[in-house]
JSON list of C-alpha atoms in Angstrom, two decimals:
[
{"chain": "T", "resi": 1, "resn": "UNK", "atom": "CA", "xyz": [-19.53, -4.37, 1.80]},
{"chain": "T", "resi": 2, "resn": "UNK", "atom": "CA", "xyz": [-20.38, -8.14, 1.04]},
{"chain": "T", "resi": 3, "resn": "UNK", "atom": "CA", "xyz": [-24.58, -8.98, 1.35]},
{"chain": "T", "resi": 4, "resn": "UNK", "atom": "CA", "xyz": [-24.15, -12.45, 1.65]},
{"chain": "T", "resi": 5, "resn": "UNK", "atom": "CA", "xyz": [-21.30, -13.27, 3.86]},
{"chain": "T", "resi": 6, "resn": "UNK", "atom": "CA", "xyz": [-21.58, -10.35, 6.52]},
{"chain": "T", "resi": 7, "resn": "UNK", "atom": "CA", "xyz": [-17.92, -9.02, 7.60]},
{"chain": "T", "resi": 8, "resn": "UNK", "atom": "CA", "xyz": [-16.07, -10.60, 4.42]},
{"chain": "T", "resi": 9, "resn": "UNK", "atom": "CA", "xyz": [-12.62, -9.66, 3.14]},
{"chain": "T", "resi": 10, "resn": "UNK", "atom": "CA", "xyz": [-9.07, -10.77, 2.89]},
{"chain": "T", "resi": 11, "resn": "UNK", "atom": "CA", "xyz": [-7.47, -11.25, 6.26]},
{"chain": "T", "resi": 12, "resn": "UNK", "atom": "CA", "xyz": [-4.19, -12.56, 5.00]},
{"chain": "T", "resi": 13, "resn": "UNK", "atom": "CA", "xyz": [-2.27, -14.39, 2.22]},
{"chain": "T", "resi": 14, "resn": "UNK", "atom": "CA", "xyz": [0.01, -17.08, 2.73]},
{"chain": "T", "resi": 15, "resn": "UNK", "atom": "CA", "xyz": [3.51, -17.80, 1.59]},
{"chain": "T", "resi": 16, "resn": "UNK", "atom": "CA", "xyz": [6.05, -20.66, 2.29]},
{"chain": "T", "resi": 17, "resn": "UNK", "atom": "CA", "xyz": [9.51, -19.05, 2.29]},
{"chain": "T", "resi": 18, "resn": "UNK", "atom": "CA", "xyz": [12.80, -21.28, 1.42]},
{"chain": "T", "resi": 19, "resn": "UNK", "atom": "CA", "xyz": [15.10, -19.12, 3.70]},
{"chain": "T", "resi": 20, "resn": "UNK", "atom": "CA", "xyz": [12.01, -17.84, 6.87]},
{"chain": "T", "resi": 21, "resn": "UNK", "atom": "CA", "xyz": [14.78, -15.16, 8.22]},
{"chain": "T", "resi": 22, "resn": "UNK", "atom": "CA", "xyz": [15.86, -13.85, 4.92]},
{"chain": "T", "resi": 23, "resn": "UNK", "atom": "CA", "xyz": [12.15, -13.65, 3.81]},
{"chain": "T", "resi": 24, "resn": "UNK", "atom": "CA", "xyz": [10.78, -12.03, 7.63]},
{"chain": "T", "resi": 25, "resn": "UNK", "atom": "CA", "xyz": [13.69, -9.42, 7.34]},
{"chain": "T", "resi": 26, "resn": "UNK", "atom": "CA", "xyz": [12.52, -8.51, 3.58]},
{"chain": "T", "resi": 27, "resn": "UNK", "atom": "CA", "xyz": [8.89, -8.16, 4.29]},
{"chain": "T", "resi": 28, "resn": "UNK", "atom": "CA", "xyz": [10.14, -6.09, 7.62]},
{"chain": "T", "resi": 29, "resn": "UNK", "atom": "CA", "xyz": [12.08, -3.48, 5.35]},
{"chain": "T", "resi": 30, "resn": "UNK", "atom": "CA", "xyz": [8.95, -3.02, 3.41]},
{"chain": "T", "resi": 31, "resn": "UNK", "atom": "CA", "xyz": [7.18, -2.07, 6.49]},
{"chain": "T", "resi": 32, "resn": "UNK", "atom": "CA", "xyz": [5.26, -4.81, 7.46]},
{"chain": "T", "resi": 33, "resn": "UNK", "atom": "CA", "xyz": [4.90, -5.66, 11.72]},
{"chain": "T", "resi": 34, "resn": "UNK", "atom": "CA", "xyz": [5.46, -9.00, 13.04]},
{"chain": "T", "resi": 35, "resn": "UNK", "atom": "CA", "xyz": [2.18, -9.23, 15.35]},
{"chain": "T", "resi": 36, "resn": "UNK", "atom": "CA", "xyz": [2.88, -13.00, 16.17]},
{"chain": "T", "resi": 37, "resn": "UNK", "atom": "CA", "xyz": [4.87, -15.62, 15.52]},
{"chain": "T", "resi": 38, "resn": "UNK", "atom": "CA", "xyz": [5.38, -19.47, 16.47]},
{"chain": "T", "resi": 39, "resn": "UNK", "atom": "CA", "xyz": [7.05, -22.66, 16.32]},
{"chain": "T", "resi": 40, "resn": "UNK", "atom": "CA", "xyz": [10.74, -23.67, 15.78]},
{"chain": "T", "resi": 41, "resn": "UNK", "atom": "CA", "xyz": [12.74, -24.84, 12.90]},
{"chain": "T", "resi": 42, "resn": "UNK", "atom": "CA", "xyz": [11.22, -25.46, 10.09]},
{"chain": "T", "resi": 43, "resn": "UNK", "atom": "CA", "xyz": [7.86, -25.67, 11.84]},
{"chain": "T", "resi": 44, "resn": "UNK", "atom": "CA", "xyz": [8.54, -21.47, 12.20]},
{"chain": "T", "resi": 45, "resn": "UNK", "atom": "CA", "xyz": [5.45, -18.95, 11.27]},
{"chain": "T", "resi": 46, "resn": "UNK", "atom": "CA", "xyz": [4.72, -15.40, 11.57]},
{"chain": "T", "resi": 47, "resn": "UNK", "atom": "CA", "xyz": [1.63, -13.31, 10.93]},
{"chain": "T", "resi": 48, "resn": "UNK", "atom": "CA", "xyz": [2.80, -9.86, 9.36]},
{"chain": "T", "resi": 49, "resn": "UNK", "atom": "CA", "xyz": [0.55, -6.91, 9.57]},
{"chain": "T", "resi": 50, "resn": "UNK", "atom": "CA", "xyz": [0.53, -4.43, 6.71]},
{"chain": "T", "resi": 51, "resn": "UNK", "atom": "CA", "xyz": [-0.80, -1.89, 8.67]},
{"chain": "T", "resi": 52, "resn": "UNK", "atom": "CA", "xyz": [-4.24, -2.08, 7.88]},
{"chain": "T", "resi": 53, "resn": "UNK", "atom": "CA", "xyz": [-5.24, -5.32, 9.43]},
{"chain": "T", "resi": 54, "resn": "UNK", "atom": "CA", "xyz": [-4.16, -7.28, 6.45]},
{"chain": "T", "resi": 55, "resn": "UNK", "atom": "CA", "xyz": [-1.87, -10.16, 7.11]},
{"chain": "T", "resi": 56, "resn": "UNK", "atom": "CA", "xyz": [0.88, -12.03, 5.08]},
{"chain": "T", "resi": 57, "resn": "UNK", "atom": "CA", "xyz": [1.35, -15.49, 6.92]},
{"chain": "T", "resi": 58, "resn": "UNK", "atom": "CA", "xyz": [4.74, -16.21, 6.32]},
{"chain": "T", "resi": 59, "resn": "UNK", "atom": "CA", "xyz": [5.90, -19.88, 6.86]},
{"chain": "T", "resi": 60, "resn": "UNK", "atom": "CA", "xyz": [9.37, -21.82, 7.09]},
{"chain": "T", "resi": 61, "resn": "UNK", "atom": "CA", "xyz": [10.10, -24.94, 4.88]},
{"chain": "T", "resi": 62, "resn": "UNK", "atom": "CA", "xyz": [8.91, -23.62, 1.64]},
{"chain": "T", "resi": 63, "resn": "UNK", "atom": "CA", "xyz": [10.52, -25.79, -1.71]},
{"chain": "T", "resi": 64, "resn": "UNK", "atom": "CA", "xyz": [11.54, -24.31, -4.77]},
{"chain": "T", "resi": 65, "resn": "UNK", "atom": "CA", "xyz": [9.04, -25.36, -7.29]},
{"chain": "T", "resi": 66, "resn": "UNK", "atom": "CA", "xyz": [6.67, -27.07, -4.59]},
{"chain": "T", "resi": 67, "resn": "UNK", "atom": "CA", "xyz": [3.32, -27.10, -5.83]},
{"chain": "T", "resi": 68, "resn": "UNK", "atom": "CA", "xyz": [2.39, -23.54, -4.22]},
{"chain": "T", "resi": 69, "resn": "UNK", "atom": "CA", "xyz": [4.28, -21.86, -6.91]},
{"chain": "T", "resi": 70, "resn": "UNK", "atom": "CA", "xyz": [1.18, -23.14, -9.59]},
{"chain": "T", "resi": 71, "resn": "UNK", "atom": "CA", "xyz": [-1.38, -21.46, -7.17]},
{"chain": "T", "resi": 72, "resn": "UNK", "atom": "CA", "xyz": [0.18, -18.00, -5.89]},
{"chain": "T", "resi": 73, "resn": "UNK", "atom": "CA", "xyz": [0.51, -15.83, -9.17]},
{"chain": "T", "resi": 74, "resn": "UNK", "atom": "CA", "xyz": [1.24, -12.39, -7.48]},
{"chain": "T", "resi": 75, "resn": "UNK", "atom": "CA", "xyz": [0.99, -10.50, -4.41]},
{"chain": "T", "resi": 76, "resn": "UNK", "atom": "CA", "xyz": [-0.49, -6.88, -5.03]},
{"chain": "T", "resi": 77, "resn": "UNK", "atom": "CA", "xyz": [0.54, -4.34, -2.49]},
{"chain": "T", "resi": 78, "resn": "UNK", "atom": "CA", "xyz": [-1.39, -0.85, -2.56]},
{"chain": "T", "resi": 79, "resn": "UNK", "atom": "CA", "xyz": [1.11, 2.14, -2.43]},
{"chain": "T", "resi": 80, "resn": "UNK", "atom": "CA", "xyz": [0.94, 6.14, -2.24]},
{"chain": "T", "resi": 81, "resn": "UNK", "atom": "CA", "xyz": [3.99, 6.14, -4.06]},
{"chain": "T", "resi": 82, "resn": "UNK", "atom": "CA", "xyz": [4.47, 3.26, -6.83]},
{"chain": "T", "resi": 83, "resn": "UNK", "atom": "CA", "xyz": [8.31, 4.38, -7.40]},
{"chain": "T", "resi": 84, "resn": "UNK", "atom": "CA", "xyz": [9.33, 4.87, -4.24]},
{"chain": "T", "resi": 85, "resn": "UNK", "atom": "CA", "xyz": [7.92, 1.39, -3.01]},
{"chain": "T", "resi": 86, "resn": "UNK", "atom": "CA", "xyz": [9.50, -0.50, -5.95]},
{"chain": "T", "resi": 87, "resn": "UNK", "atom": "CA", "xyz": [13.10, 1.34, -4.79]},
{"chain": "T", "resi": 88, "resn": "UNK", "atom": "CA", "xyz": [12.51, 0.30, -1.13]},
{"chain": "T", "resi": 89, "resn": "UNK", "atom": "CA", "xyz": [11.66, -3.20, -2.33]},
{"chain": "T", "resi": 90, "resn": "UNK", "atom": "CA", "xyz": [15.22, -3.43, -4.24]},
{"chain": "T", "resi": 91, "resn": "UNK", "atom": "CA", "xyz": [17.10, -2.05, -1.24]},
{"chain": "T", "resi": 92, "resn": "UNK", "atom": "CA", "xyz": [15.69, -4.47, 0.71]},
{"chain": "T", "resi": 93, "resn": "UNK", "atom": "CA", "xyz": [17.09, -7.46, -1.45]},
{"chain": "T", "resi": 94, "resn": "UNK", "atom": "CA", "xyz": [14.42, -7.38, -4.13]},
{"chain": "T", "resi": 95, "resn": "UNK", "atom": "CA", "xyz": [14.73, -8.31, -7.66]},
{"chain": "T", "resi": 96, "resn": "UNK", "atom": "CA", "xyz": [13.38, -5.68, -10.69]},
{"chain": "T", "resi": 97, "resn": "UNK", "atom": "CA", "xyz": [10.70, -7.25, -12.58]},
{"chain": "T", "resi": 98, "resn": "UNK", "atom": "CA", "xyz": [8.96, -4.70, -14.17]},
{"chain": "T", "resi": 99, "resn": "UNK", "atom": "CA", "xyz": [9.73, -0.74, -13.72]},
{"chain": "T", "resi": 100, "resn": "UNK", "atom": "CA", "xyz": [7.10, 1.43, -12.63]},
{"chain": "T", "resi": 101, "resn": "UNK", "atom": "CA", "xyz": [4.48, 1.93, -15.61]},
{"chain": "T", "resi": 102, "resn": "UNK", "atom": "CA", "xyz": [1.23, 3.68, -16.12]},
{"chain": "T", "resi": 103, "resn": "UNK", "atom": "CA", "xyz": [-1.28, 1.50, -17.74]},
{"chain": "T", "resi": 104, "resn": "UNK", "atom": "CA", "xyz": [-5.08, 1.71, -18.58]},
{"chain": "T", "resi": 105, "resn": "UNK", "atom": "CA", "xyz": [-6.31, -1.46, -19.77]},
{"chain": "T", "resi": 106, "resn": "UNK", "atom": "CA", "xyz": [-9.36, -1.19, -22.56]},
{"chain": "T", "resi": 107, "resn": "UNK", "atom": "CA", "xyz": [-12.57, -1.48, -20.17]},
{"chain": "T", "resi": 108, "resn": "UNK", "atom": "CA", "xyz": [-15.72, -0.23, -21.56]},
{"chain": "T", "resi": 109, "resn": "UNK", "atom": "CA", "xyz": [-17.83, -0.38, -18.34]},
{"chain": "T", "resi": 110, "resn": "UNK", "atom": "CA", "xyz": [-15.28, 1.09, -16.20]},
{"chain": "T", "resi": 111, "resn": "UNK", "atom": "CA", "xyz": [-12.57, 2.91, -16.95]},
{"chain": "T", "resi": 112, "resn": "UNK", "atom": "CA", "xyz": [-8.95, 2.37, -14.92]},
{"chain": "T", "resi": 113, "resn": "UNK", "atom": "CA", "xyz": [-5.70, 3.93, -14.90]},
{"chain": "T", "resi": 114, "resn": "UNK", "atom": "CA", "xyz": [-2.84, 2.69, -12.60]},
{"chain": "T", "resi": 115, "resn": "UNK", "atom": "CA", "xyz": [0.89, 3.06, -11.95]},
{"chain": "T", "resi": 116, "resn": "UNK", "atom": "CA", "xyz": [2.27, -0.42, -11.16]},
{"chain": "T", "resi": 117, "resn": "UNK", "atom": "CA", "xyz": [5.47, -2.12, -10.76]},
{"chain": "T", "resi": 118, "resn": "UNK", "atom": "CA", "xyz": [6.54, -5.18, -9.84]},
{"chain": "T", "resi": 119, "resn": "UNK", "atom": "CA", "xyz": [9.59, -6.99, -8.06]},
{"chain": "T", "resi": 120, "resn": "UNK", "atom": "CA", "xyz": [10.51, -10.79, -7.37]},
{"chain": "T", "resi": 121, "resn": "UNK", "atom": "CA", "xyz": [10.65, -11.60, -3.54]},
{"chain": "T", "resi": 122, "resn": "UNK", "atom": "CA", "xyz": [13.15, -13.11, -1.67]},
{"chain": "T", "resi": 123, "resn": "UNK", "atom": "CA", "xyz": [11.97, -16.65, -3.14]},
{"chain": "T", "resi": 124, "resn": "UNK", "atom": "CA", "xyz": [10.90, -15.63, -6.45]},
{"chain": "T", "resi": 125, "resn": "UNK", "atom": "CA", "xyz": [7.45, -14.61, -5.26]},
{"chain": "T", "resi": 126, "resn": "UNK", "atom": "CA", "xyz": [6.10, -11.59, -7.71]},
{"chain": "T", "resi": 127, "resn": "UNK", "atom": "CA", "xyz": [5.42, -8.52, -5.82]},
{"chain": "T", "resi": 128, "resn": "UNK", "atom": "CA", "xyz": [3.22, -5.74, -7.35]},
{"chain": "T", "resi": 129, "resn": "UNK", "atom": "CA", "xyz": [2.89, -2.08, -6.24]},
{"chain": "T", "resi": 130, "resn": "UNK", "atom": "CA", "xyz": [-0.06, -0.88, -7.56]},
{"chain": "T", "resi": 131, "resn": "UNK", "atom": "CA", "xyz": [-2.13, 2.59, -7.29]},
{"chain": "T", "resi": 132, "resn": "UNK", "atom": "CA", "xyz": [-4.92, 3.62, -9.15]},
{"chain": "T", "resi": 133, "resn": "UNK", "atom": "CA", "xyz": [-4.71, 7.11, -10.45]}
]
């Protein structure tokens, strides 16, 4: 719990899509639910719920190589079964980046092992599937 700003937490991550319909279909295929959508054409947007009250805000009119590419590194998604999430993403049209693997970074203060996998989404965005083990 944040003791400085009460109730603070991640509400959403915003992503501009070069092909709004393709990206919308991709994230719905991963199980996100459209909660609200607005606008027309290049002004379209939608809030997609991960299922836990956190959202991906998807905007139309993204451009390859635009400034957001320099600020958005990757989207990490929790998954109970990283391998299954990786396969579902591939079937939905993602491109593999890194196959599922176990990683245990050196960290003397707090040991951590995790199973992770990475894919490229419809606009080349990097999506990580993550489970602490």
